[in-house]
Amino acid sequence: MRFKIPGYVAALIIGLGTQCTSAADAVSADVIVHVTAVQPTHRLVKTTQVELAYGDTVGTFGFEPAGRDRQAVGPSAFDVDGQGHYVVADPVRHRLVRLQQRSGVLVATPLGALPLPFSDLAVDRDGWIYLTDLRSRTLTTVAPSTTSRAPLPGKGLSTRFLRQGDDVVLSAGASSRLLRRGALTQLASTISVEKCNAEAGLITMAPGGKQIQVELGGPLASIRLIGVNGAGDIFVIVERFVQRGRLAVNRHVLVIAATGALKAQLQVIGAPAIHPVREFVLGPRGALHRMVPGTQGVAFLRWEVRP
């Protein structure tokens, strides 16, 4: 699937890791995987696709076709709780919503007010919701009975939520902290992903410093970590330029085993009408989820890694 990179994504690409000018720039990696030259050992199999139309009732999401700054506004962030339900930010109605299926029917249940502005959203294994605001450097915790705010640790705009196994991790550059029931705990084990040359990304595991170089076989626009499942498989999304000198890209999700083997690959079809904070998240049970806000409604897709 080809699509144009929006301005904020193009700016993100410029700041992603080491920007080398040639694929020949050497990186001393422990393992090198050539994506175009090997066959994946597993598949990403789509198990669910559901959609909820926009509307004016309690059980729907809000949508503004020409909102702030003349851009459409709709569902902007999501995550998956321990029961597999979606928790979604609805900025049009300033609320958090839980989305689940009941007797085959998709039901949206308001959970409370959405603190605005916010930068990212996550839900831990116990259902506690977290929101960051990078401008004020605050972390809002929405517990079952209380809501609290605290200073956001770390500095800069690289702070984001990731899934590691069943847990939510707050990643800020080289530092990662586990979030569970409102408590932040420093993590010794981290995984970072960066662009290392014009056609490759580099996955670095700490401690130990093991590195896996992912060769894409074409001009790489960006590579970004989605999360790590309980088996240690690393999920990344890559954007590769269709042609040098043009902004059109193809997108794929890659699943890389801790050994460096290419476990699964998925071509991303279609692009959201509204680009969410995180289009892809890794659920606490290791499934891959995607939110695609359109002009008429929002779709949610789910995949599992299978042999």
PDB file of C-alpha atoms in Angstrom, residues 46-294:
ATOM      1  CA  LYS A  46      -6.206 -11.554  11.145  1.00  0.00           C
ATOM      2  CA  THR A  47      -8.692 -12.855  13.716  1.00  0.00           C
ATOM      3  CA  THR A  48     -11.035  -9.885  14.190  1.00  0.00           C
ATOM      4  CA  GLN A  49     -12.175  -6.780  12.331  1.00  0.00           C
ATOM      5  CA  VAL A  50     -14.925  -4.621  13.831  1.00  0.00           C
ATOM      6  CA  GLU A  51     -16.167  -1.116  13.049  1.00  0.00           C
ATOM      7  CA  LEU A  52     -18.283   1.422  14.882  1.00  0.00           C
ATOM      8  CA  ALA A  53     -19.920   4.304  13.024  1.00  0.00           C
ATOM      9  CA  TYR A  54     -19.650   7.874  14.291  1.00  0.00           C
ATOM     10  CA  GLY A  55     -22.793   9.397  15.731  1.00  0.00           C
ATOM     11  CA  ASP A  56     -24.420  11.598  18.363  1.00  0.00           C
ATOM     12  CA  THR A  57     -25.503   8.892  20.826  1.00  0.00           C
ATOM     13  CA  VAL A  58     -23.730   7.689  23.965  1.00  0.00           C
ATOM     14  CA  GLY A  59     -22.650   4.432  22.319  1.00  0.00           C
ATOM     15  CA  THR A  60     -20.750   6.084  19.450  1.00  0.00           C
ATOM     16  CA  PHE A  61     -17.588   8.117  18.910  1.00  0.00           C
ATOM     17  CA  GLY A  62     -17.527  11.807  18.036  1.00  0.00           C
ATOM     18  CA  PHE A  63     -16.167  13.074  14.722  1.00  0.00           C
ATOM     19  CA  GLU A  64     -15.522  16.576  13.371  1.00  0.00           C
ATOM     20  CA  PRO A  65     -14.686  16.666   9.639  1.00  0.00           C
ATOM     21  CA  ALA A  66     -13.001  20.082   9.997  1.00  0.00           C
ATOM     22  CA  GLY A  67     -11.886  20.541  13.577  1.00  0.00           C
ATOM     23  CA  ARG A  68      -8.960  22.394  15.065  1.00  0.00           C
ATOM     24  CA  ASP A  69      -6.464  23.800  12.525  1.00  0.00           C
ATOM     25  CA  ARG A  70      -8.888  22.734   9.761  1.00  0.00           C
ATOM     26  CA  GLN A  71      -8.026  19.071  10.363  1.00  0.00           C
ATOM     27  CA  ALA A  72     -10.551  16.320  11.039  1.00  0.00           C
ATOM     28  CA  VAL A  73     -10.849  15.241  14.674  1.00  0.00           C
ATOM     29  CA  GLY A  74     -11.925  11.793  15.838  1.00  0.00           C
ATOM     30  CA  PRO A  75     -10.692   8.834  17.950  1.00  0.00           C
ATOM     31  CA  SER A  76      -7.046   9.705  18.503  1.00  0.00           C
ATOM     32  CA  ALA A  77      -5.452   7.043  20.734  1.00  0.00           C
ATOM     33  CA  PHE A  78      -6.191   3.547  22.001  1.00  0.00           C
ATOM     34  CA  ASP A  79      -4.836   0.598  23.921  1.00  0.00           C
ATOM     35  CA  VAL A  80      -5.984  -2.891  24.956  1.00  0.00           C
ATOM     36  CA  ASP A  81      -6.782  -3.905  28.536  1.00  0.00           C
ATOM     37  CA  GLY A  82      -6.164  -7.274  30.169  1.00  0.00           C
ATOM     38  CA  GLN A  83      -9.540  -8.641  28.962  1.00  0.00           C
ATOM     39  CA  GLY A  84      -8.868  -7.703  25.361  1.00  0.00           C
ATOM     40  CA  HIS A  85     -11.224  -4.694  25.354  1.00  0.00           C
ATOM     41  CA  TYR A  86     -10.244  -1.436  23.688  1.00  0.00           C
ATOM     42  CA  VAL A  87      -9.850   1.797  25.648  1.00  0.00           C
ATOM     43  CA  VAL A  88     -10.153   4.750  23.277  1.00  0.00           C
ATOM     44  CA  ALA A  89      -9.631   8.505  23.593  1.00  0.00           C
ATOM     45  CA  ASP A  90     -12.550  10.500  22.150  1.00  0.00           C
ATOM     46  CA  PRO A  91     -11.307  14.129  22.067  1.00  0.00           C
ATOM     47  CA  VAL A  92     -14.450  15.407  20.321  1.00  0.00           C
ATOM     48  CA  ARG A  93     -16.530  14.575  23.409  1.00  0.00           C
ATOM     49  CA  HIS A  94     -13.620  14.885  25.868  1.00  0.00           C
ATOM     50  CA  ARG A  95     -14.037  11.360  27.223  1.00  0.00           C
ATOM     51  CA  LEU A  96     -12.437   7.958  27.596  1.00  0.00           C
ATOM     52  CA  VAL A  97     -14.418   5.034  26.187  1.00  0.00           C
ATOM     53  CA  ARG A  98     -14.222   1.260  26.609  1.00  0.00           C
ATOM     54  CA  LEU A  99     -15.155  -0.711  23.508  1.00  0.00           C
ATOM     55  CA  GLN A 100     -16.182  -4.379  23.789  1.00  0.00           C
ATOM     56  CA  GLN A 101     -18.413  -6.956  22.155  1.00  0.00           C
ATOM     57  CA  ARG A 102     -21.528  -8.161  23.939  1.00  0.00           C
ATOM     58  CA  SER A 103     -23.550 -10.955  22.307  1.00  0.00           C
ATOM     59  CA  GLY A 104     -21.923 -10.105  18.987  1.00  0.00           C
ATOM     60  CA  VAL A 105     -22.756  -6.390  19.271  1.00  0.00           C
ATOM     61  CA  LEU A 106     -20.065  -3.715  19.595  1.00  0.00           C
ATOM     62  CA  VAL A 107     -20.727  -1.559  22.684  1.00  0.00           C
ATOM     63  CA  ALA A 108     -19.004   1.700  23.637  1.00  0.00           C
ATOM     64  CA  THR A 109     -19.136   2.559  27.352  1.00  0.00           C
ATOM     65  CA  PRO A 110     -17.944   5.966  28.668  1.00  0.00           C
ATOM     66  CA  LEU A 111     -15.270   5.608  31.368  1.00  0.00           C
ATOM     67  CA  GLY A 112     -14.870   9.240  32.366  1.00  0.00           C
ATOM     68  CA  ALA A 113     -13.411  12.576  31.292  1.00  0.00           C
ATOM     69  CA  LEU A 114     -10.436  12.715  28.936  1.00  0.00           C
ATOM     70  CA  PRO A 115      -7.766  15.061  30.304  1.00  0.00           C
ATOM     71  CA  LEU A 116      -6.791  17.507  27.558  1.00  0.00           C
ATOM     72  CA  PRO A 117      -4.312  18.087  26.088  1.00  0.00           C
ATOM     73  CA  PHE A 118      -2.658  14.662  26.027  1.00  0.00           C
ATOM     74  CA  SER A 119       0.105  13.002  24.012  1.00  0.00           C
ATOM     75  CA  ASP A 120      -0.297   9.250  24.480  1.00  0.00           C
ATOM     76  CA  LEU A 121      -2.510   6.670  26.196  1.00  0.00           C
ATOM     77  CA  ALA A 122      -1.941   3.231  27.733  1.00  0.00           C
ATOM     78  CA  VAL A 123      -3.793   0.683  29.899  1.00  0.00           C
ATOM     79  CA  ASP A 124      -2.014  -1.700  32.272  1.00  0.00           C
ATOM     80  CA  ARG A 125      -2.919  -5.329  33.014  1.00  0.00           C
ATOM     81  CA  ASP A 126      -5.191  -4.247  35.895  1.00  0.00           C
ATOM     82  CA  GLY A 127      -7.159  -1.710  33.855  1.00  0.00           C
ATOM     83  CA  TRP A 128      -5.448   1.435  35.149  1.00  0.00           C
ATOM     84  CA  ILE A 129      -5.299   4.085  32.417  1.00  0.00           C
ATOM     85  CA  TYR A 130      -2.336   6.392  31.842  1.00  0.00           C
ATOM     86  CA  LEU A 131      -2.077   9.547  29.762  1.00  0.00           C
ATOM     87  CA  THR A 132       0.967  11.685  29.087  1.00  0.00           C
ATOM     88  CA  ASP A 133       1.113  15.376  28.250  1.00  0.00           C
ATOM     89  CA  LEU A 134       4.568  16.148  26.865  1.00  0.00           C
ATOM     90  CA  ARG A 135       4.003  19.895  26.899  1.00  0.00           C
ATOM     91  CA  SER A 136       3.345  20.136  30.627  1.00  0.00           C
ATOM     92  CA  ARG A 137       5.460  17.019  31.337  1.00  0.00           C
ATOM     93  CA  THR A 138       2.691  15.358  33.357  1.00  0.00           C
ATOM     94  CA  LEU A 139       1.493  11.774  33.751  1.00  0.00           C
ATOM     95  CA  THR A 140      -2.209  11.340  34.524  1.00  0.00           C
ATOM     96  CA  THR A 141      -3.285   8.067  36.150  1.00  0.00           C
ATOM     97  CA  VAL A 142      -6.957   7.094  35.944  1.00  0.00           C
ATOM     98  CA  ALA A 143      -7.564   4.392  38.564  1.00  0.00           C
ATOM     99  CA  PRO A 144     -10.903   2.617  39.159  1.00  0.00           C
ATOM    100  CA  SER A 145     -11.910   5.179  41.816  1.00  0.00           C
ATOM    101  CA  THR A 146      -9.444   8.090  41.579  1.00  0.00           C
ATOM    102  CA  THR A 147      -7.542  10.251  39.102  1.00  0.00           C
ATOM    103  CA  SER A 148      -4.114  11.692  39.919  1.00  0.00           C
ATOM    104  CA  ARG A 149      -1.346  13.646  38.208  1.00  0.00           C
ATOM    105  CA  ALA A 150       2.410  13.533  38.699  1.00  0.00           C
ATOM    106  CA  PRO A 151       5.501  14.963  36.981  1.00  0.00           C
ATOM    107  CA  LEU A 152       6.535  12.926  33.968  1.00  0.00           C
ATOM    108  CA  PRO A 153      10.019  11.409  34.414  1.00  0.00           C
ATOM    109  CA  GLY A 154      12.697  12.058  31.812  1.00  0.00           C
ATOM    110  CA  LYS A 155      13.002  14.864  29.311  1.00  0.00           C
ATOM    111  CA  GLY A 156      12.287  15.516  25.652  1.00  0.00           C
ATOM    112  CA  LEU A 157       9.580  14.481  23.218  1.00  0.00           C
ATOM    113  CA  SER A 158      10.662  10.843  22.810  1.00  0.00           C
ATOM    114  CA  THR A 159       8.631   9.674  25.834  1.00  0.00           C
ATOM    115  CA  ARG A 160       6.034   7.098  24.799  1.00  0.00           C
ATOM    116  CA  PHE A 161       4.213   3.973  25.966  1.00  0.00           C
ATOM    117  CA  LEU A 162       5.185   0.477  24.815  1.00  0.00           C
ATOM    118  CA  ARG A 163       4.057  -3.056  25.658  1.00  0.00           C
ATOM    119  CA  GLN A 164       6.609  -5.479  27.074  1.00  0.00           C
ATOM    120  CA  GLY A 165       5.037  -8.859  27.724  1.00  0.00           C
ATOM    121  CA  ASP A 166       1.838  -8.178  29.675  1.00  0.00           C
ATOM    122  CA  ASP A 167       3.087  -4.884  31.062  1.00  0.00           C
ATOM    123  CA  VAL A 168       3.030  -1.226  30.046  1.00  0.00           C
ATOM    124  CA  VAL A 169       6.436   0.428  29.773  1.00  0.00           C
ATOM    125  CA  LEU A 170       7.050   4.164  29.748  1.00  0.00           C
ATOM    126  CA  SER A 171      10.012   4.631  27.415  1.00  0.00           C
ATOM    127  CA  ALA A 172      12.082   7.824  27.405  1.00  0.00           C
ATOM    128  CA  GLY A 173      15.139   7.420  25.197  1.00  0.00           C
ATOM    129  CA  ALA A 174      17.546   4.954  26.800  1.00  0.00           C
ATOM    130  CA  SER A 175      15.484   4.829  30.013  1.00  0.00           C
ATOM    131  CA  SER A 176      12.443   2.582  30.512  1.00  0.00           C
ATOM    132  CA  ARG A 177      10.078   2.303  33.488  1.00  0.00           C
ATOM    133  CA  LEU A 178       7.443  -0.323  34.228  1.00  0.00           C
ATOM    134  CA  LEU A 179       3.956   1.045  34.992  1.00  0.00           C
ATOM    135  CA  ARG A 180       1.725  -1.092  37.190  1.00  0.00           C
ATOM    136  CA  ARG A 181      -1.189   0.122  39.326  1.00  0.00           C
ATOM    137  CA  GLY A 182       0.186   3.669  39.254  1.00  0.00           C
ATOM    138  CA  ALA A 183       3.714   2.774  40.354  1.00  0.00           C
ATOM    139  CA  LEU A 184       6.802   3.441  38.219  1.00  0.00           C
ATOM    140  CA  THR A 185       9.685   0.962  38.488  1.00  0.00           C
ATOM    141  CA  GLN A 186      13.010   1.275  36.680  1.00  0.00           C
ATOM    142  CA  LEU A 187      13.575  -1.509  34.132  1.00  0.00           C
ATOM    143  CA  ALA A 188      16.985  -3.047  33.560  1.00  0.00           C
ATOM    144  CA  SER A 189      15.912  -4.824  30.367  1.00  0.00           C
ATOM    145  CA  THR A 190      15.219  -2.519  27.416  1.00  0.00           C
ATOM    146  CA  ILE A 191      14.961  -2.728  23.637  1.00  0.00           C
ATOM    147  CA  SER A 192      15.575   0.238  21.360  1.00  0.00           C
ATOM    148  CA  VAL A 193      15.083   0.597  17.600  1.00  0.00           C
ATOM    149  CA  GLU A 194      16.676   3.144  15.282  1.00  0.00           C
ATOM    150  CA  LYS A 195      17.473   3.746  11.652  1.00  0.00           C
ATOM    151  CA  CYS A 196      21.163   2.910  11.180  1.00  0.00           C
ATOM    152  CA  ASN A 197      21.667   3.517   7.456  1.00  0.00           C
ATOM    153  CA  ALA A 198      19.702   4.296   4.318  1.00  0.00           C
ATOM    154  CA  GLU A 199      18.241   0.783   4.021  1.00  0.00           C
ATOM    155  CA  ALA A 200      18.440  -0.744   7.491  1.00  0.00           C
ATOM    156  CA  GLY A 201      17.201  -0.486  11.059  1.00  0.00           C
ATOM    157  CA  LEU A 202      19.018  -1.567  14.189  1.00  0.00           C
ATOM    158  CA  ILE A 203      17.475  -3.326  17.206  1.00  0.00           C
ATOM    159  CA  THR A 204      19.557  -3.100  20.394  1.00  0.00           C
ATOM    160  CA  MET A 205      18.853  -5.206  23.485  1.00  0.00           C
ATOM    161  CA  ALA A 206      20.031  -4.240  26.948  1.00  0.00           C
ATOM    162  CA  PRO A 207      21.617  -5.466  29.091  1.00  0.00           C
ATOM    163  CA  GLY A 208      24.171  -7.281  26.979  1.00  0.00           C
ATOM    164  CA  GLY A 209      23.971  -4.967  23.992  1.00  0.00           C
ATOM    165  CA  LYS A 210      22.968  -7.610  21.444  1.00  0.00           C
ATOM    166  CA  GLN A 211      22.170  -5.972  18.105  1.00  0.00           C
ATOM    167  CA  ILE A 212      20.017  -7.168  15.211  1.00  0.00           C
ATOM    168  CA  GLN A 213      20.346  -5.315  11.926  1.00  0.00           C
ATOM    169  CA  VAL A 214      17.208  -5.426   9.763  1.00  0.00           C
ATOM    170  CA  GLU A 215      18.024  -4.925   6.065  1.00  0.00           C
ATOM    171  CA  LEU A 216      14.973  -3.794   4.087  1.00  0.00           C
ATOM    172  CA  GLY A 217      16.425  -4.026   0.564  1.00  0.00           C
ATOM    173  CA  GLY A 218      15.266  -0.513  -0.318  1.00  0.00           C
ATOM    174  CA  PRO A 219      15.307   3.104   0.902  1.00  0.00           C
ATOM    175  CA  LEU A 220      14.065   3.163   4.503  1.00  0.00           C
ATOM    176  CA  ALA A 221      11.931   6.107   5.619  1.00  0.00           C
ATOM    177  CA  SER A 222      11.427   5.098   9.263  1.00  0.00           C
ATOM    178  CA  ILE A 223      11.393   2.200  11.685  1.00  0.00           C
ATOM    179  CA  ARG A 224       9.552   2.245  14.998  1.00  0.00           C
ATOM    180  CA  LEU A 225       9.111  -0.173  17.889  1.00  0.00           C
ATOM    181  CA  ILE A 226       5.539  -1.336  18.610  1.00  0.00           C
ATOM    182  CA  GLY A 227       6.340  -3.660  21.511  1.00  0.00           C
ATOM    183  CA  VAL A 228       7.754  -6.992  22.678  1.00  0.00           C
ATOM    184  CA  ASN A 229       5.564 -10.012  23.480  1.00  0.00           C
ATOM    185  CA  GLY A 230       6.018 -12.508  26.294  1.00  0.00           C
ATOM    186  CA  ALA A 231       8.154 -14.788  24.108  1.00  0.00           C
ATOM    187  CA  GLY A 232      10.587 -11.958  23.375  1.00  0.00           C
ATOM    188  CA  ASP A 233       9.419 -11.387  19.783  1.00  0.00           C
ATOM    189  CA  ILE A 234       9.982  -7.780  18.693  1.00  0.00           C
ATOM    190  CA  PHE A 235       7.229  -6.015  16.721  1.00  0.00           C
ATOM    191  CA  VAL A 236       8.301  -3.055  14.579  1.00  0.00           C
ATOM    192  CA  ILE A 237       6.626  -1.007  11.871  1.00  0.00           C
ATOM    193  CA  VAL A 238       8.755   0.076   8.926  1.00  0.00           C
ATOM    194  CA  GLU A 239       8.069   2.602   6.195  1.00  0.00           C
ATOM    195  CA  ARG A 240      10.060   2.175   2.999  1.00  0.00           C
ATOM    196  CA  PHE A 241      10.147   4.729   0.206  1.00  0.00           C
ATOM    197  CA  VAL A 242       8.628   3.424  -3.032  1.00  0.00           C
ATOM    198  CA  GLN A 243      11.192   5.445  -4.970  1.00  0.00           C
ATOM    199  CA  ARG A 244      14.121   7.599  -3.919  1.00  0.00           C
ATOM    200  CA  GLY A 245      13.258  11.296  -3.974  1.00  0.00           C
ATOM    201  CA  ARG A 246       9.504  10.713  -3.436  1.00  0.00           C
ATOM    202  CA  LEU A 247       7.485  10.750  -0.206  1.00  0.00           C
ATOM    203  CA  ALA A 248       5.242   7.781  -1.100  1.00  0.00           C
ATOM    204  CA  VAL A 249       5.977   4.787   1.139  1.00  0.00           C
ATOM    205  CA  ASN A 250       5.039   1.149   1.610  1.00  0.00           C
ATOM    206  CA  ARG A 251       4.408   0.041   5.200  1.00  0.00           C
ATOM    207  CA  HIS A 252       4.994  -3.329   6.827  1.00  0.00           C
ATOM    208  CA  VAL A 253       4.855  -4.746  10.345  1.00  0.00           C
ATOM    209  CA  LEU A 254       7.779  -7.081  11.036  1.00  0.00           C
ATOM    210  CA  VAL A 255       8.032  -9.579  13.862  1.00  0.00           C
ATOM    211  CA  ILE A 256      11.662 -10.360  14.700  1.00  0.00           C
ATOM    212  CA  ALA A 257      12.487 -13.219  17.079  1.00  0.00           C
ATOM    213  CA  ALA A 258      15.040 -12.582  19.811  1.00  0.00           C
ATOM    214  CA  THR A 259      17.435 -14.805  17.839  1.00  0.00           C
ATOM    215  CA  GLY A 260      17.238 -12.431  14.872  1.00  0.00           C
ATOM    216  CA  ALA A 261      15.032 -14.658  12.694  1.00  0.00           C
ATOM    217  CA  LEU A 262      12.208 -13.048  10.698  1.00  0.00           C
ATOM    218  CA  LYS A 263       9.147 -14.567  12.342  1.00  0.00           C
ATOM    219  CA  ALA A 264       6.299 -12.797  10.507  1.00  0.00           C
ATOM    220  CA  GLN A 265       5.615  -9.960   8.089  1.00  0.00           C
ATOM    221  CA  LEU A 266       2.411  -8.036   7.363  1.00  0.00           C
ATOM    222  CA  GLN A 267       1.807  -5.461   4.637  1.00  0.00           C
ATOM    223  CA  VAL A 268      -0.241  -2.554   5.972  1.00  0.00           C
ATOM    224  CA  ILE A 269      -3.212  -1.900   3.707  1.00  0.00           C
ATOM    225  CA  GLY A 270      -4.915   1.485   3.711  1.00  0.00           C
ATOM    226  CA  ALA A 271      -4.248   4.629   5.710  1.00  0.00           C
ATOM    227  CA  PRO A 272      -6.351   6.291   8.421  1.00  0.00           C
ATOM    228  CA  ALA A 273      -8.260   9.444   7.528  1.00  0.00           C
ATOM    229  CA  ILE A 274      -7.164  10.720  10.946  1.00  0.00           C
ATOM    230  CA  HIS A 275      -3.671   9.674  12.012  1.00  0.00           C
ATOM    231  CA  PRO A 276      -3.907   8.458  15.637  1.00  0.00           C
ATOM    232  CA  VAL A 277      -1.184   8.787  18.247  1.00  0.00           C
ATOM    233  CA  ARG A 278      -0.481   5.089  17.838  1.00  0.00           C
ATOM    234  CA  GLU A 279      -2.027   3.271  14.919  1.00  0.00           C
ATOM    235  CA  PHE A 280      -0.663  -0.089  16.133  1.00  0.00           C
ATOM    236  CA  VAL A 281      -0.409  -1.475  19.659  1.00  0.00           C
ATOM    237  CA  LEU A 282       0.656  -4.829  21.024  1.00  0.00           C
ATOM    238  CA  GLY A 283      -1.947  -6.273  23.386  1.00  0.00           C
ATOM    239  CA  PRO A 284      -1.060  -7.792  26.779  1.00  0.00           C
ATOM    240  CA  ARG A 285      -1.665 -11.278  25.341  1.00  0.00           C
ATOM    241  CA  GLY A 286       0.718 -10.753  22.422  1.00  0.00           C
ATOM    242  CA  ALA A 287      -1.828  -9.967  19.701  1.00  0.00           C
ATOM    243  CA  LEU A 288      -1.287  -7.066  17.300  1.00  0.00           C
ATOM    244  CA  HIS A 289      -4.049  -4.439  17.150  1.00  0.00           C
ATOM    245  CA  ARG A 290      -4.677  -1.566  14.746  1.00  0.00           C
ATOM    246  CA  MET A 291      -7.067   1.397  14.988  1.00  0.00           C
ATOM    247  CA  VAL A 292      -8.113   3.001  11.686  1.00  0.00           C
ATOM    248  CA  PRO A 293     -10.263   6.142  12.075  1.00  0.00           C
ATOM    249  CA  GLY A 294     -12.089   6.849   8.804  1.00  0.00           C
TER     250      GLY A 294
END
